[in-house]
Short mmCIF file of C-alpha atoms in Angstrom, two decimals:
data_model
loop_
_atom_site.label_atom_id
_atom_site.label_comp_id
_atom_site.label_asym_id
_atom_site.label_seq_id
_atom_site.Cartn_x
_atom_site.Cartn_y
_atom_site.Cartn_z
CA MET Y 1 91.00 95.81 65.76
CA VAL Y 2 93.67 97.38 67.99
CA THR Y 3 94.04 94.10 69.88
CA ASP Y 4 94.96 92.25 66.67
CA LYS Y 5 97.57 94.86 65.69
CA VAL Y 6 99.22 94.75 69.12
CA SER Y 7 99.35 90.95 69.02
CA ALA Y 8 100.80 91.05 65.49
CA THR Y 9 103.61 93.51 66.32
CA ASN Y 10 104.30 92.00 69.77
CA PRO Y 11 103.84 88.21 69.61
CA GLY Y 12 102.68 86.60 72.82
CA SER Y 13 100.89 89.73 74.05
CA VAL Y 14 97.48 89.44 75.70
CA VAL Y 15 95.16 92.39 75.02
CA THR Y 16 91.48 92.09 75.91
CA ILE Y 17 88.89 94.87 75.56
CA GLU Y 18 85.37 94.03 76.68
CA ASN Y 19 82.14 96.01 76.40
CA ASP Y 20 78.46 95.57 77.12
CA GLY Y 21 77.33 96.46 73.60
CA GLU Y 22 77.72 100.23 73.54
CA ARG Y 23 79.85 101.16 76.53
CA PHE Y 24 83.41 100.30 77.50
CA LYS Y 25 83.53 97.81 80.38
CA HIS Y 26 87.16 96.86 81.06
CA ALA Y 27 90.48 96.23 79.31
CA PHE Y 28 93.51 94.02 80.04
CA PHE Y 29 97.04 94.61 78.68
CA SER Y 30 100.13 92.43 78.99
CA PHE Y 31 102.97 92.51 76.45
CA GLY Y 32 104.71 89.35 75.37
CA ALA Y 33 108.11 90.75 76.37
CA CYS Y 34 106.86 91.37 79.91
CA LEU Y 35 105.34 87.90 80.24
CA LEU Y 36 108.52 86.19 79.01
CA GLY Y 37 110.69 88.42 81.16
CA PHE Y 38 108.72 87.52 84.28
CA LYS Y 39 108.73 83.79 83.55
CA HIS Y 40 112.43 83.50 82.73
CA GLY Y 41 114.06 86.33 84.68
CA CYS Y 42 112.08 87.16 87.85
CA ARG Y 43 111.25 85.36 91.06
CA PRO Y 44 107.65 84.00 91.21
CA LEU Y 45 106.31 86.89 93.25
CA LEU Y 46 103.66 89.40 92.16
CA PHE Y 47 102.49 92.59 93.84
CA ILE Y 48 98.79 93.22 93.16
CA ASP Y 49 97.46 96.73 93.60
CA GLY Y 50 94.75 99.08 92.39
CA THR Y 51 94.60 102.86 92.21
CA HIS Y 52 92.20 105.55 90.98
CA LEU Y 53 92.86 107.12 87.59
CA LEU Y 54 93.08 110.91 87.58
CA ALA Y 55 91.12 111.50 84.41
CA LYS Y 56 87.88 112.98 83.16
CA TYR Y 57 86.07 109.64 83.01
CA GLY Y 58 87.71 108.13 86.10
CA GLY Y 59 88.15 104.41 86.45
CA ILE Y 60 90.47 102.11 88.38
CA LEU Y 61 93.90 100.92 87.25
CA LEU Y 62 94.74 97.37 88.39
CA GLY Y 63 98.35 96.24 88.18
CA ALA Y 64 100.47 93.10 88.62
CA THR Y 65 104.12 93.98 89.25
CA ALA Y 66 107.19 91.84 89.93
CA LYS Y 67 110.75 92.59 91.09
CA ASP Y 68 113.78 92.07 88.86
CA GLY Y 69 117.19 90.88 90.06
CA ASN Y 70 118.32 94.43 90.89
CA GLU Y 71 115.24 95.15 93.06
CA GLY Y 72 113.59 97.22 90.33
CA LEU Y 73 109.88 97.14 89.49
CA PHE Y 74 109.00 94.89 86.55
CA HIS Y 75 105.48 95.53 85.23
CA VAL Y 76 103.80 92.32 84.07
CA ALA Y 77 100.18 93.30 83.39
CA PHE Y 78 97.64 96.04 84.03
CA ALA Y 79 93.94 96.60 83.46
CA ILE Y 80 91.41 99.44 83.40
CA VAL Y 81 88.07 98.76 85.10
CA ASP Y 82 85.15 100.80 86.38
CA ASN Y 83 85.31 99.75 90.02
CA GLU Y 84 87.54 97.85 92.44
CA ASN Y 85 85.16 95.06 93.39
CA ASP Y 86 85.12 91.27 93.64
CA GLU Y 87 83.88 90.75 90.07
CA ASN Y 88 86.59 92.89 88.44
CA TRP Y 89 89.36 91.41 90.57
CA THR Y 90 88.25 87.90 89.62
CA TRP Y 91 88.19 88.84 85.92
CA PHE Y 92 91.65 90.46 86.12
CA LEU Y 93 93.27 87.53 87.93
CA THR Y 94 91.60 84.96 85.66
CA THR Y 95 92.92 86.74 82.57
CA LEU Y 96 96.36 87.03 84.21
CA ARG Y 97 96.41 83.29 84.99
CA GLU Y 98 95.54 82.43 81.39
CA ALA Y 99 98.30 84.77 80.15
CA LEU Y 100 100.92 83.18 82.43
CA TYR Y 101 99.97 79.50 82.31
CA GLY Y 102 97.88 79.21 79.14
CA LYS Y 103 100.41 78.81 76.30
CA ASP Y 104 103.63 77.95 78.13
CA THR Y 105 105.16 75.30 80.35
CA TYR Y 106 105.50 77.74 83.24
CA ASP Y 107 104.66 75.71 86.34
CA LYS Y 108 105.97 77.74 89.28
CA ILE Y 109 103.62 78.61 92.13
CA ILE Y 110 103.32 82.40 92.31
CA ALA Y 111 103.17 84.17 95.67
CA PHE Y 112 101.07 87.33 95.94
CA ILE Y 113 101.42 90.45 98.08
CA SER Y 114 98.59 92.98 98.34
CA ASP Y 115 96.60 95.07 100.79
CA ARG Y 116 94.35 91.99 101.23
CA SER Y 117 91.10 93.82 100.61
CA LYS Y 118 88.02 91.64 100.87
CA GLY Y 119 87.36 91.32 97.13
CA LEU Y 120 91.01 90.64 96.32
CA VAL Y 121 91.44 87.97 98.99
CA ASN Y 122 88.42 86.05 97.71
CA ALA Y 123 89.49 86.42 94.07
CA ILE Y 124 93.03 85.10 94.63
CA ALA Y 125 91.69 82.17 96.66
CA ARG Y 126 89.35 81.23 93.80
CA VAL Y 127 91.69 81.77 90.84
CA PHE Y 128 95.12 80.78 92.25
CA LEU Y 129 94.15 77.94 94.55
CA SER Y 130 97.60 76.96 95.87
CA SER Y 131 99.28 80.40 95.87
CA PRO Y 132 100.32 82.00 99.18
CA HIS Y 133 98.99 85.50 99.78
CA GLY Y 134 100.78 87.98 102.07
CA TYR Y 135 100.16 91.49 103.33
CA CYS Y 136 101.62 94.58 101.72
CA LEU Y 137 103.79 96.12 104.43
CA GLN Y 138 102.77 99.68 103.52
CA HIS Y 139 99.09 98.98 104.23
CA LEU Y 140 99.90 96.84 107.28
CA GLU Y 141 102.01 99.67 108.69
CA ALA Y 142 99.23 102.20 108.01
CA ASN Y 143 96.67 100.06 109.86
CA PHE Y 144 99.10 99.57 112.73
CA MET Y 145 99.65 103.33 113.04
CA LYS Y 146 95.93 103.96 113.50
CA THR Y 147 96.01 102.31 116.92
CA ASN Y 148 99.70 102.72 117.78
CA SER Y 149 100.72 106.21 116.75
CA GLY Y 150 104.37 106.58 115.84
CA LEU Y 151 105.22 102.87 116.04
CA GLY Y 152 104.42 101.89 112.44
CA LYS Y 153 107.94 102.19 111.03
CA ALA Y 154 109.49 100.66 114.16
CA PHE Y 155 107.13 97.69 113.80
CA ALA Y 156 108.02 97.28 110.11
CA ASN Y 157 111.76 97.46 110.74
CA ALA Y 158 111.50 94.97 113.60
CA MET Y 159 109.61 92.50 111.42
CA LEU Y 160 111.61 92.73 108.19
CA GLY Y 161 114.60 95.02 108.71
CA SER Y 162 116.32 95.99 105.47
CA ASN Y 163 114.01 93.72 103.46
CA ARG Y 164 110.88 95.81 104.07
CA GLN Y 165 110.87 97.29 100.53
CA ASN Y 166 110.29 93.78 99.14
CA CYS Y 167 106.89 93.68 100.86
CA GLU Y 168 105.50 96.99 99.59
CA CYS Y 169 103.34 97.18 96.47
CA ASP Y 170 103.19 100.47 94.58
CA GLY Y 171 103.29 99.17 91.01
CA ALA Y 172 99.87 100.44 89.96
CA ARG Y 173 100.58 103.94 91.30
CA CYS Y 174 103.88 104.04 89.38
CA ILE Y 175 102.06 103.18 86.13
CA ARG Y 176 99.37 105.78 86.85
CA MET Y 177 101.97 108.55 87.09
CA TRP Y 178 103.04 107.87 83.49
CA GLN Y 179 99.93 109.48 82.02
CA SER Y 180 98.33 112.90 82.18
CA PRO Y 181 94.98 113.28 83.98
CA SER Y 182 93.45 114.48 80.71
CA THR Y 183 94.45 111.34 78.77
CA PRO Y 184 91.28 109.69 77.39
CA GLY Y 185 90.36 106.01 77.84
CA LEU Y 186 92.30 103.57 75.70
CA LYS Y 187 94.85 106.21 74.69
CA ARG Y 188 96.54 105.33 77.98
CA HIS Y 189 97.60 102.06 76.39
CA ASP Y 190 99.81 103.93 73.91
CA ILE Y 191 101.50 105.84 76.74
CA TYR Y 192 102.07 102.70 78.82
CA GLN Y 193 103.47 100.87 75.79
CA PHE Y 194 105.86 103.76 75.05
CA LYS Y 195 107.08 103.99 78.65
CA LEU Y 196 107.55 100.23 79.02
CA MET Y 197 109.38 100.02 75.69
CA ASN Y 198 111.87 102.69 76.80
CA MET Y 199 112.30 101.19 80.27
CA LEU Y 200 113.11 97.72 78.94
CA ALA Y 201 115.58 99.13 76.40
CA GLU Y 202 117.38 101.31 78.97
CA ARG Y 203 117.77 98.51 81.51
CA ARG Y 204 118.85 96.03 78.82
CA GLU Y 205 121.62 98.42 77.75
CA GLN Y 206 122.53 99.21 81.35
CA CYS Y 207 123.17 95.62 82.37
CA ASN Y 208 125.57 95.11 79.45
CA ASN Y 209 128.10 97.15 81.43
CA TRP Y 210 127.89 94.95 84.52
CA GLY Y 211 130.85 92.61 84.66
CA THR Y 212 129.90 90.88 87.91
CA HIS Y 213 128.00 87.74 88.90
CA LEU Y 214 125.42 89.57 91.03
CA CYS Y 215 123.39 92.69 90.32
CA PRO Y 216 124.77 95.88 91.93
CA GLU Y 217 122.04 96.32 94.56
CA ILE Y 218 122.38 92.70 95.66
CA ARG Y 219 126.17 93.01 95.91
CA LYS Y 220 125.69 95.90 98.35
CA LYS Y 221 123.30 93.85 100.47
CA VAL Y 222 125.67 90.86 100.58
CA GLU Y 223 128.58 93.09 101.61
CA GLN Y 224 126.48 94.53 104.42
CA ILE Y 225 125.55 91.03 105.64
CA VAL Y 226 129.21 89.95 105.56
CA ASP Y 227 130.17 92.96 107.70
CA GLU Y 228 127.60 91.87 110.30
CA SER Y 229 129.04 88.33 110.45
CA HIS Y 230 132.62 89.16 111.48
CA PHE Y 231 132.01 88.92 115.24
CA LEU Y 232 130.12 85.61 115.28
CA ARG Y 233 131.48 82.34 116.66
CA VAL Y 234 131.26 79.30 114.40
CA GLY Y 235 131.68 75.57 114.98
CA ARG Y 236 131.72 72.75 112.43
CA SER Y 237 129.67 69.57 112.74
CA THR Y 238 130.26 68.19 109.22
CA ASP Y 239 131.52 69.64 105.95
CA ASP Y 240 127.96 70.79 105.30
CA THR Y 241 126.57 71.57 108.77
CA TYR Y 242 127.73 74.35 111.09
CA GLU Y 243 126.66 75.92 114.36
CA VAL Y 244 126.89 79.70 114.63
CA ILE Y 245 126.56 81.52 117.95
CA ASP Y 246 125.50 85.13 118.42
CA ASN Y 247 122.81 85.70 121.04
CA ASN Y 248 121.36 82.29 120.15
CA ASN Y 249 122.64 79.01 118.76
CA ASN Y 250 121.89 78.76 115.03
CA ALA Y 251 122.24 75.72 112.77
CA VAL Y 252 123.30 76.27 109.13
CA GLY Y 253 123.12 73.76 106.26
CA LEU Y 254 125.19 74.84 103.26
CA GLN Y 255 124.04 72.17 100.83
CA SER Y 256 120.36 72.68 101.64
CA ARG Y 257 120.88 76.47 101.81
CA SER Y 258 118.93 76.73 105.03
CA GLY Y 259 119.34 78.06 108.55
CA SER Y 260 117.41 78.03 111.78
CA CYS Y 261 116.74 81.79 111.49
CA ARG Y 262 115.07 81.08 108.08
CA ARG Y 263 116.30 84.35 106.53
CA TRP Y 264 118.23 82.47 103.85
CA GLU Y 265 115.14 80.63 102.62
CA VAL Y 266 112.88 83.69 102.76
CA HIS Y 267 115.17 86.31 101.18
CA GLY Y 268 117.29 84.16 98.87
CA LEU Y 269 120.46 85.76 100.30
CA PRO Y 270 122.79 84.00 102.79
CA CYS Y 271 122.15 85.30 106.30
CA LYS Y 272 125.01 86.43 108.53
CA HIS Y 273 125.18 82.96 110.11
CA ALA Y 274 125.52 81.36 106.67
CA CYS Y 275 128.17 83.88 105.57
CA VAL Y 276 130.51 83.10 108.46
CA ALA Y 277 130.04 79.37 107.78
CA ILE Y 278 130.78 79.78 104.06
CA MET Y 279 133.98 81.67 104.87
CA GLN Y 280 135.21 78.61 106.81
CA ILE Y 281 135.41 76.58 103.58
CA ASP Y 282 137.01 79.41 101.59
CA THR Y 283 134.22 79.62 98.99
CA ASN Y 284 132.81 82.67 97.23
CA ILE Y 285 129.67 83.75 99.07
CA HIS Y 286 128.13 85.01 95.80
CA SER Y 287 127.75 81.43 94.58
CA TYR Y 288 125.25 80.77 97.38
CA VAL Y 289 122.92 83.61 96.37
CA ALA Y 290 119.66 82.65 94.62
CA ASP Y 291 119.77 82.69 90.81
CA TYR Y 292 117.06 85.36 90.66
CA PHE Y 293 119.62 87.99 91.73
CA THR Y 294 122.31 87.20 89.16
CA VAL Y 295 123.14 89.32 86.12
CA GLU Y 296 122.34 86.34 83.90
CA TRP Y 297 118.74 86.26 85.09
CA TYR Y 298 118.54 90.05 84.81
CA HIS Y 299 119.54 89.69 81.13
CA ARG Y 300 116.74 87.16 80.64
CA ALA Y 301 114.17 89.52 82.14
CA TYR Y 302 114.95 92.29 79.64
CA ALA Y 303 116.12 90.23 76.66
CA ASN Y 304 112.86 90.59 74.70
CA PRO Y 305 112.01 94.11 73.44
CA ILE Y 306 108.59 95.69 73.05
CA SER Y 307 107.97 96.65 69.43
CA PRO Y 308 106.19 99.92 68.53
CA VAL Y 309 102.66 99.86 67.12
CA PRO Y 310 102.51 102.61 64.44
CA ASP Y 311 99.27 104.54 63.96
CA SER Y 312 99.26 103.45 60.32
CA ASP Y 313 98.67 99.89 61.50
CA LYS Y 314 95.74 100.86 63.68
CA PRO Y 315 92.16 101.18 62.38
CA SER Y 316 91.07 104.77 61.71
CA ASP Y 317 87.91 106.31 63.13
CA GLU Y 318 86.21 106.10 59.70
CA ASN Y 319 86.80 102.34 59.45
CA ARG Y 320 85.96 101.58 63.05
CA GLN Y 321 82.92 99.29 63.25
CA LEU Y 322 82.16 99.89 66.92
CA ARG Y 323 82.39 103.17 68.80
CA LEU Y 324 82.51 102.59 72.55
CA ARG Y 325 81.18 105.07 75.04
CA PRO Y 326 83.37 105.69 78.12
CA LEU Y 327 82.94 104.32 81.62
CA ILE Y 328 80.03 105.58 83.69
CA SER Y 329 81.42 107.74 86.47
CA MET Y 330 79.80 110.03 89.03
CA LYS Y 331 80.94 113.59 88.33
CA GLN Y 332 82.10 115.29 91.51
CA SER Y 333 81.31 118.92 92.24
CA GLY Y 334 84.07 121.50 92.06
CA ARG Y 335 87.31 121.67 90.12
CA LEU Y 336 88.86 118.42 88.85
CA ARG Y 337 91.53 117.19 91.25
CA ARG Y 338 95.05 116.64 89.92
CA GLU Y 339 96.47 114.88 92.97
CA ARG Y 340 95.29 111.94 95.01
CA ILE Y 341 93.94 112.53 98.51
CA GLY Y 342 96.48 111.09 100.93
CA SER Y 343 95.73 108.50 103.58
CA GLN Y 344 94.45 109.82 106.91
CA ALA Y 345 97.03 107.64 108.66
CA PHE Y 346 99.90 109.76 107.34
CA ASP Y 347 100.90 113.41 107.75
CA VAL Y 348 98.42 114.10 110.55
CA ARG Y 349 98.63 117.72 111.73
CA GLU Y 350 99.16 117.98 115.47
CA LEU Y 351 97.37 120.58 117.60
CA HIS Y 352 99.53 123.05 119.51
CA CYS Y 353 98.64 125.40 122.35
CA SER Y 354 98.47 129.00 121.14
CA GLN Y 355 100.34 130.20 124.26
CA CYS Y 356 103.11 127.70 125.05
CA ARG Y 357 103.19 125.77 121.73
CA GLU Y 358 102.97 122.44 123.52
CA ILE Y 359 101.34 119.54 121.67
CA GLU Y 360 97.90 118.84 123.07
CA GLY Y 361 95.57 116.68 121.00
CA GLY Y 362 92.46 117.09 123.20
CA LEU Y 363 92.84 120.78 124.04
CA LEU Y 364 90.27 122.01 121.53
CA THR Y 365 87.60 119.49 122.56
CA LEU Y 366 87.96 120.18 126.29
CA THR Y 367 87.95 123.93 125.79
CA VAL Y 368 84.75 123.80 123.73
CA LEU Y 369 83.02 121.63 126.35
CA VAL Y 370 83.89 124.04 129.16
CA LEU Y 371 82.79 127.05 127.09
CA LEU Y 372 79.45 125.43 126.29
CA SER Y 373 78.84 124.54 129.93
CA GLY Y 374 79.56 128.14 130.99
CA TRP Y 375 77.26 129.55 128.35
CA LEU Y 376 74.45 127.15 129.27
CA LEU Y 377 74.64 128.10 132.95
CA THR Y 378 74.56 131.79 132.06
CA PHE Y 379 71.52 131.44 129.80
CA TYR Y 380 69.78 129.17 132.35
CA PHE Y 381 70.14 131.94 134.92
CA LEU Y 382 68.72 134.41 132.42
CA GLY Y 383 65.70 132.22 131.65
CA SER Y 384 64.83 131.69 135.30
CA LEU Y 385 64.17 135.40 135.87
CA ASP Y 386 60.59 136.65 135.95
CA VAL Y 387 61.45 140.17 134.84
CA LEU Y 388 64.15 140.85 132.25
CA LEU Y 389 66.08 144.02 133.06
CA PRO Y 390 68.86 145.70 131.03
CA SER Y 391 71.29 144.79 133.79
CA HIS Y 392 70.47 141.11 133.30
CA ILE Y 393 71.28 141.36 129.58
CA LEU Y 394 74.58 143.08 130.33
CA LEU Y 395 75.35 140.39 132.92
CA THR Y 396 74.70 137.65 130.34
CA ILE Y 397 76.94 139.26 127.73
CA GLY Y 398 79.64 139.76 130.34
CA GLY Y 399 79.44 136.10 131.39
CA VAL Y 400 79.87 134.87 127.82
CA ILE Y 401 82.82 137.21 127.25
CA PHE Y 402 84.37 136.17 130.57
CA HIS Y 403 84.20 132.44 129.87
CA THR Y 404 85.53 132.86 126.34
CA SER Y 405 88.45 135.12 127.21
CA ALA Y 406 89.35 133.22 130.38
CA TRP Y 407 89.66 129.83 128.74
CA TYR Y 408 91.35 131.25 125.65
CA ASN Y 409 94.12 132.86 127.71
CA PHE Y 410 94.38 130.02 130.24
CA PRO Y 411 94.66 126.64 128.40
CA LEU Y 412 93.31 123.60 130.22
CA HIS Y 413 96.47 121.53 129.96
CA ARG Y 414 98.35 124.16 132.00
CA ILE Y 415 96.17 123.74 135.11
CA GLU Y 416 98.41 120.89 136.27
CA LYS Y 417 101.25 123.40 136.61
CA TYR Y 418 99.28 125.17 139.34
CA THR Y 419 97.88 122.07 141.08
CA GLY Y 420 101.11 120.06 141.35
CA ASP Y 421 103.48 119.69 144.28
CA ILE Y 422 104.42 123.17 145.54
CA SER Y 423 107.81 121.89 146.68
CA GLU Y 424 108.77 121.32 143.07
CA PRO Y 425 109.58 124.59 141.25
CA LYS Y 426 107.52 125.33 138.15
CA ASP Y 427 108.21 127.60 135.21
CA LEU Y 428 105.03 129.67 134.99
CA ASP Y 429 105.69 132.02 132.10
CA VAL Y 430 102.05 132.97 131.52
#
């Protein structure tokens, strides 16, 4: 079996392929190097996401992705299922829990971030009983924009500032882009394995050239925070406790690594209040950054390589005991799409007046209503006549043409320019 060969070449890997007798049902893949890298080199935070596969037989790709010490995506596990429902989410998370906690002493409580769809919320609550579950900022922003147009990004920046990218989950979509839409079923596993193997090797070699305590991206963030702390006032209570004043009074505890603004505890990086307090004791601020962001932990995340699985070690078609039929999918009419349909909350085309080019969202609806009312009145007049004469027909045609041309050349939203205060000059370039 392919699962046995993958486990033999990559010890610690979890590969599960399930079927209902004749047809493929779902598959789970997690390499041993990725599991060990997450446990020993990443913070206990997973982004859970699902996305449609652009392939002949369709399907859904489920993914569990972490963040490494340099704010890069670290893919822990993925699965291929037929539908994104409560049953499949429960199966995926149950298999993921067994892969993480089953054969190791890993005991950290994992926090989850997702779009909090109904099936996923219920599945996480059942499988990971004590794990916190937060919103993915990208989906929260999209929902916010539906009722508050143009304020989505402002809302996100106000809530999280520069840390907003840590609350967005796009791991499954990144994995999906690794394969061609024409890639059949389980052949995707070979592509994912090849891409992950190269990614781990490149990042492992890259970090060998870092001669610092913190990862490069984290160093930039700390420097930015230090720049923001130069104009704060600080007072000392004890060697460990300080009061920092900006617009508010903030308490900082250096030994407990905490502050009243709570940014230090949430982000793992000293906030600006903590930085100005640390500078009072002439200590390197980098030593107060969480271990997850150090180069040492980054080395741990990518220390274990993914080994190739040669075709010679895989069972051939002639020796295969079970031939699985693909997922059942509803074939759509028309040409096969190569790109995903974007969300309706983004890139909405605005309506412009054909005369003055002003933005007017309700112009088309109002114009159509007025046109219809004019046409109805004209035809009502025509139907009330006892004798239909050629002049009546010409009058009807003329009325329709008049209403259409009048409202086309005189947009509704420009009426206010003629009905406003006459003492105020107006620019009427009709």
